[in-house]
Tab-separated table of C-alpha atoms and ligand atoms in Angstrom:
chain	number	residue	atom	x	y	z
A	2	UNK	CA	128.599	92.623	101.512
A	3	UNK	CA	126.983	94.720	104.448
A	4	UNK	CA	128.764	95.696	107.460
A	5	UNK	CA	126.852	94.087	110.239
A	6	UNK	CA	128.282	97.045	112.560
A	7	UNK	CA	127.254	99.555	110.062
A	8	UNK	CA	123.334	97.991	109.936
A	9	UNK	CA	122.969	97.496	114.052
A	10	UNK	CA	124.447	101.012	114.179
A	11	UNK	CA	121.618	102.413	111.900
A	12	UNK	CA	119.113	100.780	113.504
A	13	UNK	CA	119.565	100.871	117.312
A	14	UNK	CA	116.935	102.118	118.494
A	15	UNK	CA	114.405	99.460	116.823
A	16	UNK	CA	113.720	96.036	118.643
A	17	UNK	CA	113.443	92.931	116.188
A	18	UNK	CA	111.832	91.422	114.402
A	19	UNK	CA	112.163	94.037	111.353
A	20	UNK	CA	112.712	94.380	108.187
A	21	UNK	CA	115.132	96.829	106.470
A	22	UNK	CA	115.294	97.899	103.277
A	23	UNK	CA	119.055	99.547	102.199
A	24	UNK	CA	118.722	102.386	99.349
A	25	UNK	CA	122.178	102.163	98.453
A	26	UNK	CA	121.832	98.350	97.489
A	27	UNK	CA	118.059	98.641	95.920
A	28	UNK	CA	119.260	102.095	93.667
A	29	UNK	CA	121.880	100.362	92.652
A	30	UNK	CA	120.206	97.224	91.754
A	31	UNK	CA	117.982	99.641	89.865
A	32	UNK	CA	120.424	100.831	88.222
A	33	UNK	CA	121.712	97.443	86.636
A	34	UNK	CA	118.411	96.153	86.023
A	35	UNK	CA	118.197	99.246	83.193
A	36	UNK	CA	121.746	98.749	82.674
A	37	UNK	CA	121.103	95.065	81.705
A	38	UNK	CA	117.893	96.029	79.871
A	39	UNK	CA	119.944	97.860	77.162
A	40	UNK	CA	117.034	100.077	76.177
A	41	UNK	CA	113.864	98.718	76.855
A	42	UNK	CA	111.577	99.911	79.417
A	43	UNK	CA	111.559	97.725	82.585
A	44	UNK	CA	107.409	97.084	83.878
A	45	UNK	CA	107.682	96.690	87.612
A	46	UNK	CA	106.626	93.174	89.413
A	47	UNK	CA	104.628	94.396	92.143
A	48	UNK	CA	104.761	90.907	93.786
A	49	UNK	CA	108.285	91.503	93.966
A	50	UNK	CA	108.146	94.381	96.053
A	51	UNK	CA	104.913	94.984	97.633
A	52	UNK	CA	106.259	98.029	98.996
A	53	UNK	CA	103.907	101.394	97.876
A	54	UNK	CA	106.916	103.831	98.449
A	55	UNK	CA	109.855	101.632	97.330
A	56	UNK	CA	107.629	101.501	93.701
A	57	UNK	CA	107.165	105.116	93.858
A	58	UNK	CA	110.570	105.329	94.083
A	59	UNK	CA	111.877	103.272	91.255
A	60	UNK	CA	109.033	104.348	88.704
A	61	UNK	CA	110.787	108.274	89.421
A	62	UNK	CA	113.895	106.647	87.726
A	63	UNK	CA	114.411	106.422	84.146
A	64	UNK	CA	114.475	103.101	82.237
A	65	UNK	CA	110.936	101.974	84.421
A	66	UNK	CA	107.700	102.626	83.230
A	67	UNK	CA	104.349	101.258	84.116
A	68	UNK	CA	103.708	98.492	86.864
A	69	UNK	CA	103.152	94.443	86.338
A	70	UNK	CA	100.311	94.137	89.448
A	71	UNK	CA	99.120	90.141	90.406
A	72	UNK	CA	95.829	90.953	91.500
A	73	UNK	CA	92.381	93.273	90.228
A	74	UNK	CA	92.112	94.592	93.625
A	75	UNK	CA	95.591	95.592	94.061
A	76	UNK	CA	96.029	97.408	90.617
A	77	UNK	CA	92.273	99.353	91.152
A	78	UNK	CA	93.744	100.591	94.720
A	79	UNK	CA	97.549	101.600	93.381
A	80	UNK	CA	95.777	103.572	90.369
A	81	UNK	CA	93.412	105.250	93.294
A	82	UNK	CA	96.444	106.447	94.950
A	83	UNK	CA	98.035	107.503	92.005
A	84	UNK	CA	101.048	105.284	92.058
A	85	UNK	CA	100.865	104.345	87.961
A	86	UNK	CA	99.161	105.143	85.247
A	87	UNK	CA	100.054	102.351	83.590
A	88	UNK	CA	98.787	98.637	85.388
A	89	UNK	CA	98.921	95.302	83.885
A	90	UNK	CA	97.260	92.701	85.957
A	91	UNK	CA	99.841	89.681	84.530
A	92	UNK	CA	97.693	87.181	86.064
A	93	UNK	CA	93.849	86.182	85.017
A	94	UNK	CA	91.001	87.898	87.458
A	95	UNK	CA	87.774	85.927	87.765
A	96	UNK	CA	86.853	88.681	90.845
A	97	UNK	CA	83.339	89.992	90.295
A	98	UNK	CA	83.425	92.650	92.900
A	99	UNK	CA	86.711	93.988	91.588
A	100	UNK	CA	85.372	93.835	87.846
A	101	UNK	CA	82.445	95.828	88.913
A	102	UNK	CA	84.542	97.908	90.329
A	103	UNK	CA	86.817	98.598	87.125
A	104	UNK	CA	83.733	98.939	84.672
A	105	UNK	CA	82.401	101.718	87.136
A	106	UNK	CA	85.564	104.042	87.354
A	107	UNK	CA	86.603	105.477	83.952
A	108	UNK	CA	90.365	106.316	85.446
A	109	UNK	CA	91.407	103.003	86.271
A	110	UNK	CA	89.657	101.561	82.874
A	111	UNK	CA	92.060	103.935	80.690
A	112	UNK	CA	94.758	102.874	83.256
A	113	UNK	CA	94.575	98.790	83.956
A	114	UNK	CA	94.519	95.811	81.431
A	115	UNK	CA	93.763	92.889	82.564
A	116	UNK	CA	95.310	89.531	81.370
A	117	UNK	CA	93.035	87.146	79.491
A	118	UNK	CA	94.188	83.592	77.680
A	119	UNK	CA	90.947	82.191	76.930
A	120	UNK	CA	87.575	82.626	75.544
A	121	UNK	CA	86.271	81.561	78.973
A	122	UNK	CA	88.223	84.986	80.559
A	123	UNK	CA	85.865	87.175	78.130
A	124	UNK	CA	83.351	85.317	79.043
A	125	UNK	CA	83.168	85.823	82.955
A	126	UNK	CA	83.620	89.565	82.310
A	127	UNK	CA	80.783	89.911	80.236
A	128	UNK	CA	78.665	87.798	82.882
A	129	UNK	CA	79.873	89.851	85.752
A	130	UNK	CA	79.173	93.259	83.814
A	131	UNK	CA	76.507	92.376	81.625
A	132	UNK	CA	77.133	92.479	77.821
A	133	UNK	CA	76.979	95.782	76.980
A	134	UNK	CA	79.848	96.660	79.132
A	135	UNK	CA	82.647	99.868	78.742
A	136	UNK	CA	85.445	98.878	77.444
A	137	UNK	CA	88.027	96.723	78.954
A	138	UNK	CA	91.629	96.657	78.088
A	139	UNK	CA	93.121	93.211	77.453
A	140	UNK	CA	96.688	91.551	77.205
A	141	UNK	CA	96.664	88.223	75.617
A	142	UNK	CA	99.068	85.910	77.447
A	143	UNK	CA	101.065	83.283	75.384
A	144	UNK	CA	102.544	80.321	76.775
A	145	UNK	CA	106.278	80.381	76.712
A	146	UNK	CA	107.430	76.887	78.293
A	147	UNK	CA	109.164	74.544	76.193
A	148	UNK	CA	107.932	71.600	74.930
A	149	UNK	CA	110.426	69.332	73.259
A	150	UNK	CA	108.890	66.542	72.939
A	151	UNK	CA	105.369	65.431	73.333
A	152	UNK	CA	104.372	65.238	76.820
A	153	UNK	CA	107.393	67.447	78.241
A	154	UNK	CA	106.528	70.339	79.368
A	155	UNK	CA	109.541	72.581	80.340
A	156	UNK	CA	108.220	75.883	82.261
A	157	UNK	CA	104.920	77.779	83.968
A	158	UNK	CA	101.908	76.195	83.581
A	159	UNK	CA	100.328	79.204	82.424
A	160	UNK	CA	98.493	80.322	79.434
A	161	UNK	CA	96.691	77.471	77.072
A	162	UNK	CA	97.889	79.917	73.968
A	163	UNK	CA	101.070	78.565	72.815
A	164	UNK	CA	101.000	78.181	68.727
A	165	UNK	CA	101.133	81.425	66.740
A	166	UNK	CA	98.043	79.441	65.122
A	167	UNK	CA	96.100	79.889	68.756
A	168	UNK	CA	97.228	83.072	69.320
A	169	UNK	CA	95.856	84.198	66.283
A	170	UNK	CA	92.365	82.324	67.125
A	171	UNK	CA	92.307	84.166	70.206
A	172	UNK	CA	93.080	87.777	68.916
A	173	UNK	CA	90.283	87.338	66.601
A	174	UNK	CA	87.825	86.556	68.974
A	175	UNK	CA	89.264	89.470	71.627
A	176	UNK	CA	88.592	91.629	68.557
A	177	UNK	CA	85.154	90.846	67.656
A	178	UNK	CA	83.673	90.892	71.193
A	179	UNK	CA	82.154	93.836	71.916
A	180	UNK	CA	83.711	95.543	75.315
A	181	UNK	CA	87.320	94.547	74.915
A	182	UNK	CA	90.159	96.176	73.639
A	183	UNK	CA	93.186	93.944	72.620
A	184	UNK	CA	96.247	95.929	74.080
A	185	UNK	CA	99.138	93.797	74.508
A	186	UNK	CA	100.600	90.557	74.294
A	187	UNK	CA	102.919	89.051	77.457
A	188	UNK	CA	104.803	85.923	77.440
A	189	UNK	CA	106.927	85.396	80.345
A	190	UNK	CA	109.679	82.613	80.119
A	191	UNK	CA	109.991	81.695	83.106
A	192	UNK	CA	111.881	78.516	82.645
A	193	UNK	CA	114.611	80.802	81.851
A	194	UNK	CA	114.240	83.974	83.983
A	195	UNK	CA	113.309	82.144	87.334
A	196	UNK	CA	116.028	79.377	87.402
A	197	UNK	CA	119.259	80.134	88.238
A	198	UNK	CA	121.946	78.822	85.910
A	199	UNK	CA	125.007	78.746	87.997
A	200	UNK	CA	123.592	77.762	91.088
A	201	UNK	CA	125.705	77.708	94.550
A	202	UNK	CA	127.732	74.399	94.932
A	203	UNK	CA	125.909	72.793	91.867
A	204	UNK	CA	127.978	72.568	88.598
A	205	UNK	CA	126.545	69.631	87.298
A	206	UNK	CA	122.667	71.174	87.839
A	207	UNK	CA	124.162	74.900	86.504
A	208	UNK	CA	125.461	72.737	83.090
A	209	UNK	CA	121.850	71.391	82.120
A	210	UNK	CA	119.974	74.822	83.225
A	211	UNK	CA	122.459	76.696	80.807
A	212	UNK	CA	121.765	74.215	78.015
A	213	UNK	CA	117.965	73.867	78.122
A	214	UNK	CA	118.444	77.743	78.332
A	215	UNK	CA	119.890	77.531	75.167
A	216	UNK	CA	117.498	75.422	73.358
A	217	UNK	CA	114.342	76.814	74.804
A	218	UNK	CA	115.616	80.638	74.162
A	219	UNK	CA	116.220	79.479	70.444
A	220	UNK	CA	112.976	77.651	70.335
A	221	UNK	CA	111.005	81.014	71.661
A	222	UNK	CA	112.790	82.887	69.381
A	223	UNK	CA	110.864	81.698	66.661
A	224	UNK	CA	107.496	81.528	68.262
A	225	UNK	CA	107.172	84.478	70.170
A	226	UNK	CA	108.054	86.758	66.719
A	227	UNK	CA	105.378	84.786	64.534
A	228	UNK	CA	102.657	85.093	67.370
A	229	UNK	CA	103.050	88.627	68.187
A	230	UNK	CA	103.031	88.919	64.295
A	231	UNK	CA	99.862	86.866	64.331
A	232	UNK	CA	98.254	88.872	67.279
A	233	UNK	CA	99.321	92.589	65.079
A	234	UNK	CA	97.277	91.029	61.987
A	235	UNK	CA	94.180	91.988	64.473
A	236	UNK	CA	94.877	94.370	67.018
A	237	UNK	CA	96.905	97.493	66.921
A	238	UNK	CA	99.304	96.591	70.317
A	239	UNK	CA	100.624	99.323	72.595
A	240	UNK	CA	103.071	96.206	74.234
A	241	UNK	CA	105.002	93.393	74.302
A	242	UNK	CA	105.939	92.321	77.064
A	243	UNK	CA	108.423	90.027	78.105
A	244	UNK	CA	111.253	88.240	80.276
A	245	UNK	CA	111.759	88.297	84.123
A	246	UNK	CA	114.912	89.687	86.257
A	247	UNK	CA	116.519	86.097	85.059
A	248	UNK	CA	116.359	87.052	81.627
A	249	UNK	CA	116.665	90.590	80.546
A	250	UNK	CA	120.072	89.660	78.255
A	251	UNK	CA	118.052	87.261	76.544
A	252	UNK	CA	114.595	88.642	76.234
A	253	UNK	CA	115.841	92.414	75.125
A	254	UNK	CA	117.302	90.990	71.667
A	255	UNK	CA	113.944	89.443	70.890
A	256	UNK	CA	112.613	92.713	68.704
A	257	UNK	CA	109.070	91.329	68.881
A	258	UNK	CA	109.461	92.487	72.508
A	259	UNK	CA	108.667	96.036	73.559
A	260	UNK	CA	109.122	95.740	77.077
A	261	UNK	CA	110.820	93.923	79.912
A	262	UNK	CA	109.537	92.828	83.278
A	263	UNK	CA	111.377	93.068	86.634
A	264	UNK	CA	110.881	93.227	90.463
A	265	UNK	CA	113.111	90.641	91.919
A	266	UNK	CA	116.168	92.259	91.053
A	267	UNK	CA	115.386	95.534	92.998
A	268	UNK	CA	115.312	93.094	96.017
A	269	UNK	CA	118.226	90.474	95.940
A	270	UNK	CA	116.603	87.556	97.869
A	271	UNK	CA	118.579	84.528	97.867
A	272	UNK	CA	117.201	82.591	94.627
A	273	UNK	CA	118.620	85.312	93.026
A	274	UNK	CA	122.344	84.337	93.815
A	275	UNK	CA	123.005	81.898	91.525
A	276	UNK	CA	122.788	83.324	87.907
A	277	UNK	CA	126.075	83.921	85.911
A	278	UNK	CA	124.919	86.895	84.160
A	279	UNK	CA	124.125	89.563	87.088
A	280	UNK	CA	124.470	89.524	90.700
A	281	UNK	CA	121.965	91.893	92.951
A	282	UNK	CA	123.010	92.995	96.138
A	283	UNK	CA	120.869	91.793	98.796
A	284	UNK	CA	119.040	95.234	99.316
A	285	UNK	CA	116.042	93.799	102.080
A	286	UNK	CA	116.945	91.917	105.213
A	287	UNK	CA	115.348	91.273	108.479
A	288	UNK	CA	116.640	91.365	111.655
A	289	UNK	CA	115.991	88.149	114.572
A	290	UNK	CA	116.771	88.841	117.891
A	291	UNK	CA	118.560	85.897	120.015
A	292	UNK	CA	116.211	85.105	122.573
A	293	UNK	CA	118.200	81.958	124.297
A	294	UNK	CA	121.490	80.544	124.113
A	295	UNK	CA	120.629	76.841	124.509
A	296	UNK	CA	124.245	75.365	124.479
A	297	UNK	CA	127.161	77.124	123.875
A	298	UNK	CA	127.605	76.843	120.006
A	299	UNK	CA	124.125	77.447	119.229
A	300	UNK	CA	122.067	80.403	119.656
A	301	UNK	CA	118.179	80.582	119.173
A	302	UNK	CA	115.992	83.348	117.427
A	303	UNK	CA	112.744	84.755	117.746
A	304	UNK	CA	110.459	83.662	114.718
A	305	UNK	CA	112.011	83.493	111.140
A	306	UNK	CA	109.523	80.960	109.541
A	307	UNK	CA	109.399	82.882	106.446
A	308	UNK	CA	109.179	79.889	103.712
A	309	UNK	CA	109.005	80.948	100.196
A	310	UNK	CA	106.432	80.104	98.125
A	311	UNK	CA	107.343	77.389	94.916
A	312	UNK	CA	108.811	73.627	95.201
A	313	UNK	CA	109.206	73.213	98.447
A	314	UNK	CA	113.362	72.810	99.283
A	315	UNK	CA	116.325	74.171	101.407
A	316	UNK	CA	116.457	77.232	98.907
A	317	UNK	CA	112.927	78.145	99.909
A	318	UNK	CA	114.081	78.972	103.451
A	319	UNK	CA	115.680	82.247	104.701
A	320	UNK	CA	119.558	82.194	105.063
A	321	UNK	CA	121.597	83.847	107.742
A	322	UNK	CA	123.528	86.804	106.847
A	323	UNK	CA	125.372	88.854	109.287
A	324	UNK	CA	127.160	87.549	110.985
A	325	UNK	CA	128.558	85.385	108.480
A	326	UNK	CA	128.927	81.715	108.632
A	327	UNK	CA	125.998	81.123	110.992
A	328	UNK	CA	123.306	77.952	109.342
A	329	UNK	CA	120.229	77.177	110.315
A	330	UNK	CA	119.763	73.505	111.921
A	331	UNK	CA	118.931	70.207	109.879
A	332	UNK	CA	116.310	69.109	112.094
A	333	UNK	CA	114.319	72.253	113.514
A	334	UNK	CA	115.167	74.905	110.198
A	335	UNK	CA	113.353	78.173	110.554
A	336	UNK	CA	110.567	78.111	113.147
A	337	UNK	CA	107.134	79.276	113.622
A	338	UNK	CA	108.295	81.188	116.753
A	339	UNK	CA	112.135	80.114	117.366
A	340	UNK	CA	114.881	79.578	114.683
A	341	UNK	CA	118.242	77.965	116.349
A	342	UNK	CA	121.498	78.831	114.171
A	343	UNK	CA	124.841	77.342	114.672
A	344	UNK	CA	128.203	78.561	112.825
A	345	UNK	CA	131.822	79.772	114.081
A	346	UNK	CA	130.445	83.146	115.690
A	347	UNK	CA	127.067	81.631	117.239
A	348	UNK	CA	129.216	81.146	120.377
A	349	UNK	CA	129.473	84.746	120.278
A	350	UNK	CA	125.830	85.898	120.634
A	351	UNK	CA	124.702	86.895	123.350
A	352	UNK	CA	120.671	86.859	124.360
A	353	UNK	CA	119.435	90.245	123.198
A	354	UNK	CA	122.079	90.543	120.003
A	355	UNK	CA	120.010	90.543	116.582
A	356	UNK	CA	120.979	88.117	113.515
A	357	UNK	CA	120.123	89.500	109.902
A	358	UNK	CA	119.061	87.517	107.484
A	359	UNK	CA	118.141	86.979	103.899
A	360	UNK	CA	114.854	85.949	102.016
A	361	UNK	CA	114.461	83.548	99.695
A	362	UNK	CA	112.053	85.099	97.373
A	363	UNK	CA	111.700	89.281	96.707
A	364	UNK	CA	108.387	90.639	97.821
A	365	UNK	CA	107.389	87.862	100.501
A	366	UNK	CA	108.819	89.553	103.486
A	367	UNK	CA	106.599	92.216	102.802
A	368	UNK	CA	103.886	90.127	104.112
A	369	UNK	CA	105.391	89.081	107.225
A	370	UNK	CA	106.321	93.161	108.676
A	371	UNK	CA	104.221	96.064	108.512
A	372	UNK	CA	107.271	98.300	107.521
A	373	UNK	CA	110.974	98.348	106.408
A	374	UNK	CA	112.931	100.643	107.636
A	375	UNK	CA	114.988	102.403	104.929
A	376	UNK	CA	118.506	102.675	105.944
A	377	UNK	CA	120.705	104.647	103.756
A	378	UNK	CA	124.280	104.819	105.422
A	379	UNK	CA	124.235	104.475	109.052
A	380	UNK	CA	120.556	106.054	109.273
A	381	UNK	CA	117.046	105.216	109.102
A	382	UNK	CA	116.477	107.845	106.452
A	383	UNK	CA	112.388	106.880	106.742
A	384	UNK	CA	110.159	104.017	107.562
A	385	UNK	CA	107.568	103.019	104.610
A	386	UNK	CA	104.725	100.846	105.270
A	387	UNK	CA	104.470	97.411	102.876
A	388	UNK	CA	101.114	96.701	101.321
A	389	UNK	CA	100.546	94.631	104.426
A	390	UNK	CA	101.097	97.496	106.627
A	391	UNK	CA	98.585	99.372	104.663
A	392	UNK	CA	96.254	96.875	105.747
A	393	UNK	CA	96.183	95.142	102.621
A	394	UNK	CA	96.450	91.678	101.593
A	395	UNK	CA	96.255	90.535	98.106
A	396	UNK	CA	96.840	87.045	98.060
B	14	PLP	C1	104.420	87.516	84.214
B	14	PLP	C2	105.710	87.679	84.916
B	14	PLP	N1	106.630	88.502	84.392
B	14	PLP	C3	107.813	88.696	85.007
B	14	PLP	C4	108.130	88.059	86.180
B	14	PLP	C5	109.497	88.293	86.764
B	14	PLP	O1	109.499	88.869	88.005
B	14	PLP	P1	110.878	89.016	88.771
B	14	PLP	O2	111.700	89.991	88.033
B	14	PLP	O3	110.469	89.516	90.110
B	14	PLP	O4	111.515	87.678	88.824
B	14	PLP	C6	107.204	87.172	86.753
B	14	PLP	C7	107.541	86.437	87.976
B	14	PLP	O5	106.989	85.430	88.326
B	14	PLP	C8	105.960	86.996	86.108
B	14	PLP	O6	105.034	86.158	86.616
């Protein structure tokens, strides 16, 4: 728990809205990511941080190597500034410009891979570079969800490839087409990694997420060895990688996997509260300023309509931190340009106080403030621009 005395001290002299992140919290949370990793090497989620200098900073530590970008454009401009040598696009590209891009600079095609589940995927390369194309380094995706039955589909809807059989099909054809190179293999579960299993004030919902855990973890088990084994049988793979900040126990003692992936546990948003295994500490918050008092127990914001991205829901909203107890209201919630909270110390504020608050998701805040001040102690230590601040914007 942060002092709220110790974070207004540090940051005095700024006027909210902004966005902090604390080193102490984020080294530490880097620190039990690698702890919970239990030997693998931990691939950074870029869309977790979105933060140039906070990925510099973890990728000095031991335990990380190599970056897990969302977009073509983003991983061509972090291997121009050196940040990785290492940068899997984890997400399909159909951008011609950025392709072009790639096939013209022989750095970033030794250094990005690009994620491909589907014949059509080769296909639009070769059509935006022309057939006789350099190489291109490829990561097949498999499909992780769980499918008990037929019909129920458990998880992302993400890769077609979910059989060892269709894995297998696909490898083949990665490895006869001229221009690729098949490098790697991901399969994220996110069915496990991204849902919570003990989540806050919900026993009954914590009991069925731990036991379709269960089953779909012994399920993928299975399927993930024979389809990596299936993939090997045609390509000679530098990775496997696997698993989310949700799932690093789990995905680690699956020895098909080579690799973990991780961002969100650098960060500590909210979602990430309510997992039995780990805890983060919440390492970036943002700061509101009260702007009105419009009756005595409640005390209005500035701004705050930072809504996380997935099914839409209470949890997708930021929470009030510091001070503690304060909610946000039933019928307004977090504004476009005002966010009301009421709680035991909202009586308290005065106009001009600040109120910090939490996230729901990691790397989203990063595209609502230009920079986060890094506050180590009672100090700004350094202010680092996010990728928005950079004047970039990936999607
Ligand atoms: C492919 C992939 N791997 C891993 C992750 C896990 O990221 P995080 O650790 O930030 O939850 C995600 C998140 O959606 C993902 O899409």
């Amino acid at each position: 728990m942060h002092s709220r005395a110790r974070l207004d001290a540090a940051t005095g002299g700024f006027d909210p809205p902004f966005a902090i992140v604390d080193l102490d919290a984020f080294d530490h949370n880097a620190d039990d990511l690698v702890r919970r990793a239990g030997g693998l090497p931990i691939r950074v989620a870029t869309k977790s941080v979105r933060v140039r200098a906070l990925l510099d900073r973890v990728l000095r530590r031991p335990g990380y190597a190599g970056l897990m970008c969302y977009s073509l454009p983003e991983a061509l401009w972090l291997s121009d500034t050196d940040t990785a040598e290492d940068l899997l696009v984890a997400y399909p590209t159909v951008d011609h410009a950025a392709l072009r891009a790639l096939a013209a600079d022989a750095t970033a095609r030794r250094r990005v891979t690009l994620t491909v589940d589907s014949v059509a995927h080769l296909d639009l390369v070769d059509r935006a570079l022309g057939a006789d194309h350099p190489e291109i380094r490829v990561c097949l995706e498999l499909d992780v969800s769980w499918r008990p039955l037929p019909g129920l589909h458990v998880g992302a809807r993400r890769s077609p490839v979910h059989t060892p059989h269709q894995a297998a099909i696909l490898a083949r054809a990665i490895a006869r087409r001229p221009g690729f190179r098949l490098v790697g293999v991901m399969a994220y579960e996110g069915q496990i990694a991204g849902l919570g299993d003990a989540p806050p004030g919900r026993p009954a919902l914590g009991a069925v997420v731990r036991w379709m855990r269960r089953r779909s973890g012994a399920e993928l088990a299975a399927r993930r060895g024979a389809a990596v084994a299936a993939v090997r049988d045609h390509a000679d793979l530098e990775f496997v990688n696997g698993g989310g900040t949700g799932s690093l126990e789990t995905t680690r003692t699956d020895a098909a996997v080579t690799e973990l992936a991780a961002g969100s546990g650098l960060v500590g948003p909210t979602l990430f509260d309510g997992y039995r295994a780990f805890l983060p500490q919440p390492a970036v918050l943002f700061a509101l300023p009260v702007v009105r008092r419009p009756t005595r127990d409640v005390a209005t914001l500035f701004s705050g309509g930072y809504i996380a991205s997935g099914p839409t829901g209470h949890d997708r909203a930021p929470t009030p931190y510091l001070p503690a107890g304060l909610e946000l209201m039933a019928f307004e919630g977090a504004g476009e340009v005002q966010t009301p909270v009421v709680g035991p110390d909202a009586a308290a504020l005065a106009v001009g106080d600040r109120v910090w608050l939490r996230h729901a998701k990691a790397g989203e805040p990063a595209e609502r403030f230009t920079h986060y001040h890094c506050v180590r102690g009672t100090a700004v230590e350094e202010t680092v621009p996010t990728y928005r601040g950079e004047g970039r914007c990936f999607g």
